[in-house]
Amino acid sequence: MKKNEVLRQIPKIDEVLKEHLFSNAFEKSGRDVVTSVTRKVIDEVRAKILALGDNELEHYDIKKLSISRIVDEIKDRLEADEVNHLHGIINATGTILHTNLGRAPLCEDAVHNVEMVSRGYSNLEYDVKLGKRGSRHDILQDLMVELTGAEDVMIVNNNASATMLVLSAMAEGHEVVVSRGELVEIGGAFRIPDIMEQSGATLHEVGTTNKTKPSDYEKAINENTGALMKIHTSNYKIMGFTEEAELDELVAIGKEHDLPVIFDMGNGLMVNLAEYGLDEPNVPASLDTGIDVILFSGDKLLGGPQAGIIAGKRKYIEKMKKHPLARALRVDKMTFAAMEETLKKYRDTKVAMRDIPVLRMITTSREVLLEKAMRLADKIRTANSKLNVKIVDADDQIGGGSAPMVFLPGVAVAVTSAEVTTKWLERLLRKHEIPVIARIHEDELLFSVRTVLERELDDIAAALREVE
Ligand SMILES: *Cc1c(COP(=O)(O)O)cnc(C)c1O
């Protein structure tokens, strides 16, 4: 066939866009969207034909140009466009706070409250009792004071924002004394020395990488010192011949020289998890030492939404609330909604352990994990009898730059196939409708059950059904 004749077989847009073919799509995506996708598909077909050589043209399958084939292609594209770029995945890595996987999953009540508060209007900045303007800063005030013993609290976008605001409000134009062992890089462009510079405060380093004594801070104090700061080295550990100043020691020095003590504690742990092998500071105990201001993330071990929480002495927090940066760093009603429900759980430690996913995952017993792994293994065997399935021990982790040296003894289901490589299996699961993120260890695909939610067990089995 001549090229011209083939080109003439391409349906016209109007021939394709028939009401009965697209009534659903017109309703769902909108007429303009369907029309523009149709135009694009037809243009692409035309461009392809124009690029064909004589020989290829000879063998061209003219059925490709039937209206039904073109309509199918358009519908596929419309469907693909409907899939969101941000969507749920199944975390079978056993790493509880995976920064790449959205950190802390929210508790059910937090999710529900986000829906309740964001579907309609809310009293975000309105005092319903008095019938006049209120402040969003008051929303978490009473609860945080009750839970931490701090005088006042403020919530911002994340802990990086909190650091920026705290330093700007408390130490702009002044020196902040920090140990050389605590000049943390959290990831991305977040490095303490850089943030310090941005905030207008000057970093005054003291001590050495492995040893900093209380007297090092004391010696650094001069007329231009604005604050003493301790930063929790959340994502690394210095071991061996080491020494660091404890919070209460810094508090004593601060008192003597009339300087505030700031603690960037990072992970926001609210309870004591020492019995689970987690030797981390927690918020109430840190505040108990008498520090002036603490700051931490909302979506690490606190188990809530992305946020930075600043708690401490009223005179400093008041200043932060009035700082010009406060408006730029403020959080939305959805964050407040999720945070309030999450924090309420902490009124009773047992309730927090039961309902907050991050805490529940950390504290799940081996027996429960083993039982869950056995059920997953059974489901996988039932779904696909050709796979090799067994139960193995796994080293689970806290992740998200928290407790880097802590390995939680976990249980995983290990899967291999005689037909396909483990790499291929891993990729297949990742590309599944609900992507499953698993990890390869010694050429086996491991599904660590600690981070897998109950309802996701069936999804994993279903994804593996497709392996030949
Ligand atoms: C995680 C962390 C931060 C950054 O917190 P984001 O909420 O990710 O902005 C800052 N400081 C410390 C010590 C941290 O652990």
CSV table of C-alpha atoms and ligand atoms in Angstrom, one decimal:
chain,number,residue,atom,x,y,z
A,1,MET,CA,0.0,0.0,0.0
A,2,LYS,CA,1.1,3.5,-0.7
A,3,LYS,CA,1.8,5.7,2.3
A,4,ASN,CA,-1.0,8.1,1.3
A,5,GLU,CA,-3.5,5.3,1.3
A,6,VAL,CA,-2.5,4.1,4.8
A,7,LEU,CA,-2.7,7.6,6.1
A,8,ARG,CA,-6.2,8.0,4.7
A,9,GLN,CA,-7.2,5.0,6.8
A,10,ILE,CA,-6.5,6.8,10.1
A,11,PRO,CA,-9.9,7.6,11.6
A,12,LYS,CA,-10.9,11.3,12.0
A,13,ILE,CA,-11.2,12.6,15.5
A,14,ASP,CA,-15.0,13.0,15.1
A,15,GLU,CA,-15.3,9.4,14.1
A,16,VAL,CA,-13.6,8.3,17.2
A,17,LEU,CA,-15.2,10.6,19.7
A,18,LYS,CA,-18.6,9.0,19.7
A,19,GLU,CA,-20.9,9.5,22.6
A,20,HIS,CA,-21.6,5.8,23.1
A,21,LEU,CA,-17.9,4.9,23.2
A,22,PHE,CA,-16.8,7.5,25.7
A,23,SER,CA,-19.9,8.4,27.8
A,24,ASN,CA,-18.1,7.2,31.0
A,25,ALA,CA,-14.9,8.9,30.2
A,26,PHE,CA,-16.6,12.2,29.3
A,27,GLU,CA,-18.3,12.2,32.7
A,28,LYS,CA,-15.2,11.2,34.7
A,29,SER,CA,-12.2,13.0,33.0
A,30,GLY,CA,-14.1,15.7,31.2
A,31,ARG,CA,-14.7,16.2,27.4
A,32,ASP,CA,-11.6,18.4,26.9
A,33,VAL,CA,-9.3,15.8,28.4
A,34,VAL,CA,-10.7,13.0,26.3
A,35,THR,CA,-10.5,15.1,23.1
A,36,SER,CA,-6.9,16.1,23.8
A,37,VAL,CA,-5.8,12.5,24.5
A,38,THR,CA,-7.6,11.4,21.3
A,39,ARG,CA,-5.8,14.0,19.2
A,40,LYS,CA,-2.5,12.9,20.7
A,41,VAL,CA,-3.1,9.2,20.0
A,42,ILE,CA,-4.1,10.0,16.4
A,43,ASP,CA,-1.1,12.3,15.9
A,44,GLU,CA,1.2,9.7,17.2
A,45,VAL,CA,-0.2,7.0,14.8
A,46,ARG,CA,0.2,9.4,11.9
A,47,ALA,CA,3.8,10.3,12.9
A,48,LYS,CA,4.6,6.6,13.1
A,49,ILE,CA,3.3,5.9,9.7
A,50,LEU,CA,5.1,8.8,8.2
A,51,ALA,CA,8.3,7.4,9.5
A,52,LEU,CA,7.9,4.0,8.0
A,53,GLY,CA,10.1,2.7,5.3
A,54,ASP,CA,8.7,1.1,2.1
A,55,ASN,CA,9.4,-2.4,3.4
A,56,GLU,CA,7.7,-1.7,6.8
A,57,LEU,CA,4.8,-0.1,5.0
A,58,GLU,CA,4.4,-3.3,3.0
A,59,HIS,CA,3.8,-5.3,6.2
A,60,TYR,CA,1.8,-2.6,8.0
A,61,ASP,CA,-1.2,-4.1,9.8
A,62,ILE,CA,-4.1,-1.9,8.8
A,63,LYS,CA,-6.2,-3.3,11.6
A,64,LYS,CA,-4.2,-1.1,14.0
A,65,LEU,CA,-6.2,1.8,12.5
A,66,SER,CA,-9.6,0.4,13.3
A,67,ILE,CA,-11.7,2.6,15.5
A,68,SER,CA,-12.0,0.0,18.2
A,69,ARG,CA,-8.2,-0.4,18.5
A,70,ILE,CA,-7.7,3.4,18.7
A,71,VAL,CA,-10.5,3.7,21.2
A,72,ASP,CA,-8.9,1.0,23.4
A,73,GLU,CA,-5.6,2.9,23.3
A,74,ILE,CA,-7.3,6.2,24.3
A,75,LYS,CA,-9.1,4.5,27.2
A,76,ASP,CA,-5.8,2.9,28.4
A,77,ARG,CA,-4.1,6.3,28.4
A,78,LEU,CA,-7.0,7.9,30.3
A,79,GLU,CA,-6.9,5.2,32.9
A,80,ALA,CA,-3.1,5.6,33.3
A,81,ASP,CA,-3.6,9.3,33.7
A,82,GLU,CA,-6.0,8.6,36.6
A,83,VAL,CA,-3.3,6.9,38.7
A,84,ASN,CA,-1.9,9.3,41.2
A,85,HIS,CA,1.8,9.9,41.4
A,86,LEU,CA,1.6,9.6,45.2
A,87,HIS,CA,0.0,6.4,46.3
A,88,GLY,CA,0.2,3.7,48.9
A,89,ILE,CA,2.8,0.9,48.9
A,90,ILE,CA,3.4,-2.1,51.1
A,91,ASN,CA,6.5,-1.8,53.2
A,92,ALA,CA,7.9,-5.3,53.7
A,93,THR,CA,11.4,-4.1,54.4
A,94,GLY,CA,11.1,-4.3,58.2
A,95,THR,CA,12.4,-0.8,58.4
A,96,ILE,CA,9.8,1.1,60.4
A,97,LEU,CA,10.5,4.7,59.6
A,98,HIS,CA,11.6,4.6,56.0
A,99,THR,CA,12.2,8.2,54.9
A,100,ASN,CA,11.7,7.2,51.2
A,101,LEU,CA,8.4,5.5,52.1
A,102,GLY,CA,6.8,8.4,54.0
A,103,ARG,CA,8.1,7.8,57.5
A,104,ALA,CA,5.4,7.1,60.1
A,105,PRO,CA,2.1,5.7,59.1
A,106,LEU,CA,-0.7,7.5,60.9
A,107,CYS,CA,-3.0,5.8,63.5
A,108,GLU,CA,-6.6,5.2,62.4
A,109,ASP,CA,-8.1,8.0,64.5
A,110,ALA,CA,-5.7,10.5,63.1
A,111,VAL,CA,-6.6,9.5,59.5
A,112,HIS,CA,-10.3,9.8,60.4
A,113,ASN,CA,-9.9,13.2,62.0
A,114,VAL,CA,-8.0,14.6,59.0
A,115,GLU,CA,-11.0,13.6,56.9
A,116,MET,CA,-13.5,15.1,59.4
A,117,VAL,CA,-11.6,18.4,59.7
A,118,SER,CA,-10.7,18.9,56.1
A,119,ARG,CA,-13.9,17.9,54.4
A,120,GLY,CA,-15.7,21.1,55.5
A,121,TYR,CA,-14.8,24.2,57.5
A,122,SER,CA,-13.2,24.1,60.9
A,123,ASN,CA,-12.4,26.4,63.9
A,124,LEU,CA,-8.7,26.5,62.9
A,125,GLU,CA,-8.4,30.2,63.9
A,126,TYR,CA,-11.8,30.8,65.5
A,127,ASP,CA,-12.9,30.7,69.1
A,128,VAL,CA,-16.3,29.2,69.0
A,129,LYS,CA,-17.1,30.0,72.6
A,130,LEU,CA,-16.3,33.7,72.3
A,131,GLY,CA,-17.4,34.0,68.7
A,132,LYS,CA,-14.3,35.8,67.6
A,133,ARG,CA,-10.9,35.2,66.1
A,134,GLY,CA,-8.8,32.5,67.7
A,135,SER,CA,-5.2,31.3,67.3
A,136,ARG,CA,-4.0,28.0,65.7
A,137,HIS,CA,-1.3,28.0,68.3
A,138,ASP,CA,-3.8,27.2,71.0
A,139,ILE,CA,-5.0,24.0,69.4
A,140,LEU,CA,-2.3,21.7,70.9
A,141,GLN,CA,-1.4,23.9,73.8
A,142,ASP,CA,-3.2,22.1,76.7
A,143,LEU,CA,-2.5,18.6,75.5
A,144,MET,CA,1.2,19.2,75.0
A,145,VAL,CA,1.6,20.9,78.3
A,146,GLU,CA,-0.2,17.9,79.9
A,147,LEU,CA,2.0,15.4,78.1
A,148,THR,CA,5.4,17.0,78.4
A,149,GLY,CA,5.3,19.4,81.3
A,150,ALA,CA,6.5,22.2,79.0
A,151,GLU,CA,5.1,25.7,79.6
A,152,ASP,CA,4.3,26.3,75.9
A,153,VAL,CA,4.4,24.7,72.5
A,154,MET,CA,4.5,25.5,68.9
A,155,ILE,CA,4.2,23.4,65.8
A,156,VAL,CA,5.8,24.1,62.4
A,157,ASN,CA,6.4,22.3,59.1
A,158,ASN,CA,9.1,19.9,60.2
A,159,ASN,CA,12.1,19.7,62.5
A,160,ALA,CA,14.4,21.5,60.0
A,161,SER,CA,11.9,24.4,60.1
A,162,ALA,CA,11.9,24.2,63.9
A,163,THR,CA,15.7,24.4,64.1
A,164,MET,CA,15.6,27.4,61.8
A,165,LEU,CA,13.0,29.2,63.8
A,166,VAL,CA,14.5,28.4,67.2
A,167,LEU,CA,17.9,29.7,66.2
A,168,SER,CA,16.5,32.8,64.5
A,169,ALA,CA,14.3,33.7,67.4
A,170,MET,CA,16.7,32.9,70.2
A,171,ALA,CA,20.2,33.5,68.9
A,172,GLU,CA,20.2,35.8,65.8
A,173,GLY,CA,23.4,37.8,65.9
A,174,HIS,CA,24.8,35.7,68.7
A,175,GLU,CA,27.0,32.7,69.2
A,176,VAL,CA,25.5,29.3,69.8
A,177,VAL,CA,27.8,26.8,71.5
A,178,VAL,CA,27.7,23.3,69.9
A,179,SER,CA,29.9,20.2,70.4
A,180,ARG,CA,32.1,19.1,67.5
A,181,GLY,CA,30.7,15.6,68.0
A,182,GLU,CA,27.2,16.8,67.2
A,183,LEU,CA,27.5,18.7,64.0
A,184,VAL,CA,24.9,16.5,62.3
A,185,GLU,CA,23.9,16.2,58.7
A,186,ILE,CA,20.4,14.8,58.6
A,187,GLY,CA,20.2,14.3,54.9
A,188,GLY,CA,19.5,16.5,51.9
A,189,ALA,CA,20.9,19.9,52.5
A,190,PHE,CA,20.2,19.8,56.3
A,191,ARG,CA,23.5,20.4,58.0
A,192,ILE,CA,23.7,22.0,61.4
A,193,PRO,CA,26.5,24.5,60.4
A,194,ASP,CA,24.6,25.6,57.3
A,195,ILE,CA,21.2,26.0,59.2
A,196,MET,CA,23.0,28.0,61.8
A,197,GLU,CA,24.4,30.3,59.2
A,198,GLN,CA,21.0,30.7,57.5
A,199,SER,CA,19.4,31.6,60.9
A,200,GLY,CA,21.8,34.5,61.4
A,201,ALA,CA,23.4,32.8,64.5
A,202,THR,CA,27.1,32.0,64.6
A,203,LEU,CA,28.3,28.5,65.4
A,204,HIS,CA,30.8,28.3,68.2
A,205,GLU,CA,32.3,24.8,68.0
A,206,VAL,CA,33.7,23.2,71.1
A,207,GLY,CA,35.4,20.0,72.1
A,208,THR,CA,36.5,17.3,69.6
A,209,THR,CA,34.7,14.7,67.5
A,210,ASN,CA,34.8,12.1,70.2
A,211,LYS,CA,35.1,14.1,73.4
A,212,THR,CA,33.4,17.2,74.6
A,213,LYS,CA,33.3,18.0,78.3
A,214,PRO,CA,31.0,20.4,80.2
A,215,SER,CA,34.0,22.6,80.8
A,216,ASP,CA,34.4,23.0,77.0
A,217,TYR,CA,31.1,24.8,76.9
A,218,GLU,CA,31.8,26.9,79.9
A,219,LYS,CA,35.2,28.1,78.4
A,220,ALA,CA,33.5,29.1,75.2
A,221,ILE,CA,31.0,31.5,76.8
A,222,ASN,CA,31.6,35.2,76.2
A,223,GLU,CA,29.6,38.4,76.1
A,224,ASN,CA,28.2,37.5,72.7
A,225,THR,CA,27.0,34.0,73.5
A,226,GLY,CA,23.3,33.5,72.9
A,227,ALA,CA,22.6,29.9,73.7
A,228,LEU,CA,24.0,26.4,74.5
A,229,MET,CA,22.8,23.8,72.1
A,230,LYS,CA,22.8,20.0,72.2
A,231,ILE,CA,21.9,18.0,69.1
A,232,HIS,CA,21.0,14.3,69.4
A,233,THR,CA,23.2,12.4,67.0
A,234,SER,CA,20.2,10.5,65.8
A,235,ASN,CA,21.6,8.9,62.7
A,236,TYR,CA,25.2,8.0,63.8
A,237,LYS,CA,27.0,6.9,66.9
A,238,ILE,CA,30.4,7.8,68.1
A,239,MET,CA,31.8,4.8,70.0
A,240,GLY,CA,34.9,4.0,72.0
A,241,PHE,CA,36.9,6.7,73.8
A,242,THR,CA,34.0,9.2,74.0
A,243,GLU,CA,32.5,11.8,76.3
A,244,GLU,CA,29.7,14.2,75.9
A,245,ALA,CA,28.0,16.7,78.2
A,246,GLU,CA,24.6,15.6,79.5
A,247,LEU,CA,21.6,17.9,79.4
A,248,ASP,CA,21.5,18.5,83.2
A,249,GLU,CA,25.2,19.5,83.0
A,250,LEU,CA,24.4,22.0,80.3
A,251,VAL,CA,21.4,23.3,82.3
A,252,ALA,CA,23.6,24.0,85.3
A,253,ILE,CA,26.1,25.9,83.1
A,254,GLY,CA,23.2,27.8,81.4
A,255,LYS,CA,21.7,28.8,84.8
A,256,GLU,CA,25.1,30.1,86.0
A,257,HIS,CA,25.6,32.3,83.0
A,258,ASP,CA,21.9,33.1,82.3
A,259,LEU,CA,21.9,31.4,78.9
A,260,PRO,CA,19.1,29.2,77.5
A,261,VAL,CA,19.8,25.5,76.7
A,262,ILE,CA,18.3,24.2,73.4
A,263,PHE,CA,18.0,20.5,72.6
A,264,ASP,CA,17.4,19.3,69.1
A,265,MET,CA,16.3,15.8,70.0
A,266,GLY,CA,15.1,14.8,66.5
A,267,ASN,CA,13.0,11.7,66.9
A,268,GLY,CA,10.2,12.8,69.2
A,269,LEU,CA,10.0,9.7,71.3
A,270,MET,CA,7.4,10.3,74.0
A,271,VAL,CA,7.8,7.1,76.0
A,272,ASN,CA,10.6,5.1,77.5
A,273,LEU,CA,11.4,2.1,75.2
A,274,ALA,CA,14.6,1.0,77.0
A,275,GLU,CA,13.1,-2.5,77.6
A,276,TYR,CA,12.8,-2.9,73.8
A,277,GLY,CA,16.5,-2.2,73.3
A,278,LEU,CA,15.9,1.4,72.4
A,279,ASP,CA,18.3,3.5,74.4
A,280,GLU,CA,17.1,6.9,73.1
A,281,PRO,CA,16.2,10.1,74.9
A,282,ASN,CA,12.5,10.9,75.2
A,283,VAL,CA,10.7,14.2,75.2
A,284,PRO,CA,9.3,14.4,78.8
A,285,ALA,CA,12.5,13.1,80.4
A,286,SER,CA,14.6,15.6,78.4
A,287,LEU,CA,12.4,18.5,79.4
A,288,ASP,CA,12.6,17.3,83.0
A,289,THR,CA,16.3,18.1,83.1
A,290,GLY,CA,15.3,21.8,83.0
A,291,ILE,CA,16.3,22.7,79.4
A,292,ASP,CA,14.7,25.8,78.0
A,293,VAL,CA,13.6,24.5,74.6
A,294,ILE,CA,13.3,21.1,72.9
A,295,LEU,CA,12.5,20.5,69.2
A,296,PHE,CA,11.7,17.3,67.4
A,297,SER,CA,10.0,15.8,64.4
A,298,GLY,CA,6.3,14.7,64.3
A,299,ASP,CA,6.7,11.8,61.9
A,300,LYS,CA,9.6,9.9,63.4
A,301,LEU,CA,9.2,8.0,66.7
A,302,LEU,CA,6.3,10.2,67.8
A,303,GLY,CA,4.3,8.4,65.0
A,304,GLY,CA,2.3,11.4,63.7
A,305,PRO,CA,2.2,13.6,60.6
A,306,GLN,CA,5.2,15.5,59.2
A,307,ALA,CA,5.8,18.4,61.6
A,308,GLY,CA,8.3,20.1,63.9
A,309,ILE,CA,7.3,20.5,67.5
A,310,ILE,CA,9.0,23.1,69.7
A,311,ALA,CA,8.2,22.9,73.4
A,312,GLY,CA,9.7,24.8,76.4
A,313,LYS,CA,9.7,28.0,78.3
A,314,ARG,CA,7.0,30.4,77.5
A,315,LYS,CA,9.2,33.5,77.0
A,316,TYR,CA,11.0,31.8,74.1
A,317,ILE,CA,8.1,30.1,72.5
A,318,GLU,CA,6.1,33.4,72.6
A,319,LYS,CA,8.9,35.1,70.7
A,320,MET,CA,8.9,32.4,68.1
A,321,LYS,CA,5.1,32.7,67.6
A,322,LYS,CA,5.6,36.4,66.8
A,323,HIS,CA,8.7,35.9,64.6
A,324,PRO,CA,8.2,36.7,60.9
A,325,LEU,CA,9.3,33.1,60.0
A,326,ALA,CA,6.4,31.6,62.0
A,327,ARG,CA,3.9,32.4,59.2
A,328,ALA,CA,6.1,31.0,56.5
A,329,LEU,CA,6.6,27.7,58.5
A,330,ARG,CA,3.1,27.3,59.8
A,331,VAL,CA,1.2,24.1,59.3
A,332,ASP,CA,-2.2,23.3,57.8
A,333,LYS,CA,-5.4,22.1,59.5
A,334,MET,CA,-4.8,18.6,58.3
A,335,THR,CA,-1.5,18.4,60.3
A,336,PHE,CA,-3.2,19.7,63.4
A,337,ALA,CA,-6.0,17.2,62.9
A,338,ALA,CA,-3.6,14.3,62.7
A,339,MET,CA,-1.3,15.5,65.4
A,340,GLU,CA,-4.0,16.1,68.0
A,341,GLU,CA,-5.4,12.5,67.6
A,342,THR,CA,-1.9,11.1,67.7
A,343,LEU,CA,-0.9,13.1,70.8
A,344,LYS,CA,-4.2,12.1,72.6
A,345,LYS,CA,-3.0,8.5,72.5
A,346,TYR,CA,-0.1,9.4,74.8
A,347,ARG,CA,-2.4,10.2,77.7
A,348,ASP,CA,-2.2,6.5,78.4
A,349,THR,CA,1.1,4.8,77.4
A,350,LYS,CA,-0.7,1.4,76.9
A,351,VAL,CA,-3.1,3.1,74.5
A,352,ALA,CA,-0.2,4.7,72.6
A,353,MET,CA,1.6,1.4,72.3
A,354,ARG,CA,-1.5,-0.3,71.0
A,355,ASP,CA,-2.8,2.3,68.6
A,356,ILE,CA,0.2,4.2,67.2
A,357,PRO,CA,1.6,2.1,64.3
A,358,VAL,CA,5.2,3.0,64.9
A,359,LEU,CA,5.2,2.1,68.6
A,360,ARG,CA,3.1,-1.1,67.9
A,361,MET,CA,5.7,-2.2,65.3
A,362,ILE,CA,8.6,-1.6,67.6
A,363,THR,CA,7.0,-3.5,70.5
A,364,THR,CA,5.5,-6.5,68.7
A,365,SER,CA,6.7,-9.7,70.3
A,366,ARG,CA,8.5,-12.4,68.4
A,367,GLU,CA,5.6,-14.8,68.9
A,368,VAL,CA,3.2,-12.4,67.2
A,369,LEU,CA,5.7,-11.8,64.3
A,370,LEU,CA,6.2,-15.6,63.9
A,371,GLU,CA,2.5,-16.3,63.8
A,372,LYS,CA,2.0,-13.5,61.2
A,373,ALA,CA,4.9,-14.8,59.1
A,374,MET,CA,3.5,-18.3,59.1
A,375,ARG,CA,0.1,-17.0,57.9
A,376,LEU,CA,1.8,-15.0,55.2
A,377,ALA,CA,3.8,-18.1,54.1
A,378,ASP,CA,0.6,-20.2,53.9
A,379,LYS,CA,-1.1,-17.5,51.9
A,380,ILE,CA,1.9,-17.4,49.5
A,381,ARG,CA,2.0,-21.2,49.2
A,382,THR,CA,-1.7,-21.3,48.4
A,383,ALA,CA,-1.4,-18.5,45.8
A,384,ASN,CA,1.5,-20.1,44.0
A,385,SER,CA,2.6,-23.6,44.7
A,386,LYS,CA,5.7,-23.3,42.5
A,387,LEU,CA,7.6,-20.9,44.8
A,388,ASN,CA,10.0,-21.9,47.5
A,389,VAL,CA,8.7,-20.4,50.7
A,390,LYS,CA,10.3,-20.5,54.2
A,391,ILE,CA,10.5,-18.6,57.5
A,392,VAL,CA,13.7,-16.9,58.4
A,393,ASP,CA,15.0,-14.5,61.1
A,394,ALA,CA,15.4,-10.9,59.9
A,395,ASP,CA,17.2,-7.8,61.3
A,396,ASP,CA,14.5,-5.1,61.4
A,397,GLN,CA,15.4,-1.5,61.9
A,398,ILE,CA,13.9,1.7,63.3
A,399,GLY,CA,15.2,3.7,60.2
A,400,GLY,CA,14.4,7.3,59.3
A,401,GLY,CA,17.8,8.2,60.7
A,402,SER,CA,16.9,7.0,64.2
A,403,ALA,CA,18.7,4.5,66.4
A,404,PRO,CA,21.2,3.4,63.7
A,405,MET,CA,22.8,0.7,65.8
A,406,VAL,CA,19.5,-0.9,67.0
A,407,PHE,CA,18.5,-4.1,65.2
A,408,LEU,CA,15.1,-5.5,66.2
A,409,PRO,CA,14.9,-9.3,66.0
A,410,GLY,CA,12.3,-9.8,63.3
A,411,VAL,CA,10.7,-12.6,61.3
A,412,ALA,CA,10.5,-12.7,57.5
A,413,VAL,CA,9.1,-15.0,54.8
A,414,ALA,CA,11.9,-15.8,52.3
A,415,VAL,CA,10.8,-16.5,48.8
A,416,THR,CA,12.7,-17.9,45.8
A,417,SER,CA,11.7,-19.3,42.5
A,418,ALA,CA,13.3,-22.1,40.4
A,419,GLU,CA,12.1,-20.3,37.3
A,420,VAL,CA,13.0,-16.7,37.7
A,421,THR,CA,15.8,-14.8,39.5
A,422,THR,CA,15.3,-13.1,42.8
A,423,LYS,CA,16.0,-9.8,41.2
A,424,TRP,CA,13.2,-10.4,38.7
A,425,LEU,CA,10.9,-11.3,41.6
A,426,GLU,CA,11.8,-8.1,43.4
A,427,ARG,CA,11.0,-6.0,40.4
A,428,LEU,CA,7.8,-7.8,39.6
A,429,LEU,CA,6.5,-7.0,43.2
A,430,ARG,CA,7.6,-3.4,42.9
A,431,LYS,CA,5.7,-3.0,39.7
A,432,HIS,CA,2.5,-4.6,41.0
A,433,GLU,CA,-0.7,-2.6,41.2
A,434,ILE,CA,-0.1,-2.1,44.9
A,435,PRO,CA,3.7,-2.0,44.9
A,436,VAL,CA,5.3,-4.3,47.4
A,437,ILE,CA,8.8,-3.2,48.6
A,438,ALA,CA,10.8,-6.2,49.8
A,439,ARG,CA,14.5,-6.7,50.2
A,440,ILE,CA,16.9,-9.1,48.8
A,441,HIS,CA,19.2,-10.9,51.2
A,442,GLU,CA,21.5,-13.7,50.2
A,443,ASP,CA,19.6,-14.1,46.9
A,444,GLU,CA,16.3,-14.6,48.6
A,445,LEU,CA,13.4,-12.1,48.6
A,446,LEU,CA,12.5,-11.3,52.2
A,447,PHE,CA,9.2,-10.1,53.4
A,448,SER,CA,9.7,-8.8,56.9
A,449,VAL,CA,6.3,-8.9,58.5
A,450,ARG,CA,6.9,-6.3,61.3
A,451,THR,CA,6.0,-3.4,58.9
A,452,VAL,CA,3.3,-5.2,56.9
A,453,LEU,CA,-0.2,-4.4,58.0
A,454,GLU,CA,-2.7,-7.2,58.5
A,455,ARG,CA,-4.8,-6.3,55.5
A,456,GLU,CA,-1.7,-6.3,53.2
A,457,LEU,CA,-0.9,-10.0,53.7
A,458,ASP,CA,-3.4,-11.0,51.0
A,459,ASP,CA,-2.1,-8.4,48.6
A,460,ILE,CA,1.5,-9.8,48.9
A,461,ALA,CA,0.2,-13.3,48.1
A,462,ALA,CA,-1.9,-12.0,45.2
A,463,ALA,CA,1.2,-10.2,43.7
A,464,LEU,CA,3.2,-13.5,43.9
A,465,ARG,CA,0.4,-15.4,42.2
A,466,GLU,CA,1.5,-13.9,38.9
A,467,VAL,CA,4.9,-15.5,39.0
A,468,GLU,CA,5.1,-18.4,36.5
B,1,LIG,C1,15.4,14.2,61.8
B,1,LIG,C2,16.1,15.2,62.5
B,1,LIG,C3,16.0,16.6,62.0
B,1,LIG,C4,15.2,16.9,60.8
B,1,LIG,O1,13.9,16.7,61.0
B,1,LIG,P1,12.8,16.8,59.8
B,1,LIG,O2,11.5,16.6,60.5
B,1,LIG,O3,13.1,15.7,58.9
B,1,LIG,O4,13.0,18.1,59.2
B,1,LIG,C5,16.8,17.5,62.7
B,1,LIG,N1,17.5,17.2,63.8
B,1,LIG,C6,17.6,15.9,64.2
B,1,LIG,C7,18.5,15.6,65.4
B,1,LIG,C8,16.9,14.9,63.6
B,1,LIG,O5,17.0,13.7,64.1
